[in-house]
Amino acid sequence: MTKDIKLYNERLPTEEARICTFLAEEIDRALPEAASKIWHRHPVWFLDDNPVVGYNKLKGGIRLMFWSGESFEEERLVSGTGKFKDAHIYVNSVDILNLEELSRWFSKARDIQWDYKNVVKRKGKLVRLK
């Protein structure tokens, strides 16, 4: 876990910090080749400079977001805005997380990607990478 992500997590209230630390550790374990950093004020993991997974604190809890998650076809992931292919789940307790499910989602984050890295260059048009 990077220093900046660790600091992000530590600044949260206790239960939320626990959730975020757990998520960061699981993402790092599942995607060791991913680069991670604070991006747009929250932790995000990238594969070849393409954002694939991240989390942030919102009113509804900790939102675990997958940039290409809509294409995962996973029942518990809720589609985002509709403009992009993102999907998320709100986490209010580590207890609602299933390690097998998380592992599957992280694997899909590696295998199913839309090209967010070049979306501006393509004037908002997304292209599937994998």
Short mmCIF file of C-alpha atoms in Angstrom, two decimals:
data_model
loop_
_atom_site.label_atom_id
_atom_site.label_comp_id
_atom_site.label_asym_id
_atom_site.label_seq_id
_atom_site.Cartn_x
_atom_site.Cartn_y
_atom_site.Cartn_z
CA MET A 1 0.00 0.00 0.00
CA THR A 2 1.40 3.41 -0.94
CA LYS A 3 1.99 6.02 1.76
CA ASP A 4 -0.67 8.29 0.27
CA ILE A 5 -3.30 5.54 0.27
CA LYS A 6 -2.38 4.55 3.81
CA LEU A 7 -2.76 8.19 4.88
CA TYR A 8 -6.13 8.44 3.06
CA ASN A 9 -7.37 5.39 4.97
CA GLU A 10 -6.03 6.57 8.34
CA ARG A 11 -7.87 9.89 8.05
CA LEU A 12 -11.24 8.11 7.96
CA PRO A 13 -13.36 7.16 11.00
CA THR A 14 -12.38 3.79 12.50
CA GLU A 15 -14.82 1.43 10.73
CA GLU A 16 -14.38 3.14 7.37
CA ALA A 17 -10.59 3.06 7.78
CA ARG A 18 -10.84 -0.67 8.54
CA ILE A 19 -12.89 -1.26 5.36
CA CYS A 20 -10.53 0.78 3.18
CA THR A 21 -7.40 -0.85 4.57
CA PHE A 22 -8.95 -4.27 3.94
CA LEU A 23 -9.88 -3.29 0.38
CA ALA A 24 -6.44 -1.83 -0.38
CA GLU A 25 -4.73 -4.97 0.89
CA GLU A 26 -7.02 -7.24 -1.14
CA ILE A 27 -6.61 -5.15 -4.30
CA ASP A 28 -2.82 -5.14 -3.89
CA ARG A 29 -2.86 -8.91 -3.37
CA ALA A 30 -5.11 -9.58 -6.39
CA LEU A 31 -3.49 -7.05 -8.74
CA PRO A 32 0.20 -6.93 -7.79
CA GLU A 33 1.10 -5.55 -11.22
CA ALA A 34 -1.21 -2.55 -10.79
CA ALA A 35 0.10 0.91 -9.97
CA SER A 36 -1.86 2.73 -7.28
CA LYS A 37 -2.13 6.35 -6.28
CA ILE A 38 -4.52 9.01 -5.05
CA TRP A 39 -6.34 10.18 -8.18
CA HIS A 40 -9.14 12.77 -8.09
CA ARG A 41 -8.80 12.67 -4.28
CA HIS A 42 -9.29 8.92 -3.76
CA PRO A 43 -7.31 5.66 -4.12
CA VAL A 44 -7.27 4.16 -7.62
CA TRP A 45 -5.41 1.21 -9.14
CA PHE A 46 -4.23 1.31 -12.77
CA LEU A 47 -3.16 -1.33 -15.26
CA ASP A 48 -1.03 0.18 -18.04
CA ASP A 49 -2.21 3.67 -16.99
CA ASN A 50 -5.86 2.63 -17.33
CA PRO A 51 -7.96 2.99 -14.13
CA VAL A 52 -9.56 -0.33 -13.13
CA VAL A 53 -10.61 -0.17 -9.47
CA GLY A 54 -10.80 2.34 -6.66
CA TYR A 55 -12.78 3.37 -3.62
CA ASN A 56 -13.97 6.49 -1.90
CA LYS A 57 -16.08 7.63 1.04
CA LEU A 58 -19.57 8.81 0.17
CA LYS A 59 -22.77 9.31 2.17
CA GLY A 60 -23.90 5.73 1.50
CA GLY A 61 -20.63 4.25 2.77
CA ILE A 62 -17.40 3.25 1.12
CA ARG A 63 -17.97 2.91 -2.61
CA LEU A 64 -15.85 0.22 -4.25
CA MET A 65 -15.87 1.11 -7.94
CA PHE A 66 -14.78 -0.77 -11.02
CA TRP A 67 -14.29 1.41 -14.10
CA SER A 68 -15.36 -1.40 -16.46
CA GLY A 69 -17.62 -3.11 -13.90
CA GLU A 70 -20.82 -2.87 -15.91
CA SER A 71 -19.28 -5.39 -18.32
CA PHE A 72 -18.57 -7.85 -15.48
CA GLU A 73 -22.25 -8.91 -15.39
CA GLU A 74 -22.16 -9.28 -11.61
CA GLU A 75 -25.46 -9.14 -9.74
CA ARG A 76 -24.20 -7.24 -6.69
CA LEU A 77 -22.45 -4.52 -8.69
CA VAL A 78 -24.69 -1.55 -9.47
CA SER A 79 -24.22 0.29 -12.77
CA GLY A 80 -22.93 3.83 -12.48
CA THR A 81 -24.01 6.86 -14.45
CA GLY A 82 -24.72 5.06 -17.72
CA LYS A 83 -22.38 7.36 -19.62
CA PHE A 84 -19.44 5.06 -18.92
CA LYS A 85 -19.11 1.36 -18.10
CA ASP A 86 -18.54 1.73 -14.35
CA ALA A 87 -20.23 -0.24 -11.59
CA HIS A 88 -19.91 -0.20 -7.82
CA ILE A 89 -20.98 -1.60 -4.49
CA TYR A 90 -21.36 0.28 -1.21
CA VAL A 91 -19.54 -1.29 1.71
CA ASN A 92 -20.56 -0.43 5.26
CA SER A 93 -18.86 -3.40 6.91
CA VAL A 94 -16.07 -5.79 5.99
CA ASP A 95 -18.54 -8.55 6.90
CA ILE A 96 -20.61 -8.00 3.72
CA LEU A 97 -17.56 -8.75 1.58
CA ASN A 98 -17.02 -12.23 0.24
CA LEU A 99 -13.37 -13.01 -0.57
CA GLU A 100 -14.29 -15.33 -3.44
CA GLU A 101 -16.53 -12.67 -4.95
CA LEU A 102 -13.89 -9.95 -4.51
CA SER A 103 -11.28 -12.16 -6.11
CA ARG A 104 -13.57 -12.75 -9.10
CA TRP A 105 -14.25 -9.00 -9.47
CA PHE A 106 -10.54 -8.15 -9.28
CA SER A 107 -9.78 -10.82 -11.87
CA LYS A 108 -12.45 -9.36 -14.14
CA ALA A 109 -10.97 -5.89 -13.59
CA ARG A 110 -7.76 -7.23 -15.12
CA ASP A 111 -9.45 -9.17 -17.95
CA ILE A 112 -12.29 -6.83 -18.94
CA GLN A 113 -11.22 -3.27 -19.61
CA TRP A 114 -12.52 -0.29 -21.51
CA ASP A 115 -9.95 2.30 -22.58
CA TYR A 116 -10.45 5.15 -20.12
CA LYS A 117 -6.86 6.27 -20.58
CA ASN A 118 -7.67 7.59 -24.09
CA VAL A 119 -11.32 8.58 -23.66
CA VAL A 120 -10.56 12.32 -23.96
CA LYS A 121 -8.46 11.80 -27.07
CA ARG A 122 -11.37 9.81 -28.56
CA LYS A 123 -13.82 12.59 -27.63
CA GLY A 124 -15.74 10.52 -25.07
CA LYS A 125 -15.90 7.31 -27.09
CA LEU A 126 -14.96 4.19 -25.13
CA VAL A 127 -13.22 1.28 -26.82
CA ARG A 128 -13.00 -2.18 -25.29
CA LEU A 129 -9.42 -3.27 -24.62
CA LYS A 130 -9.87 -6.82 -23.46
#
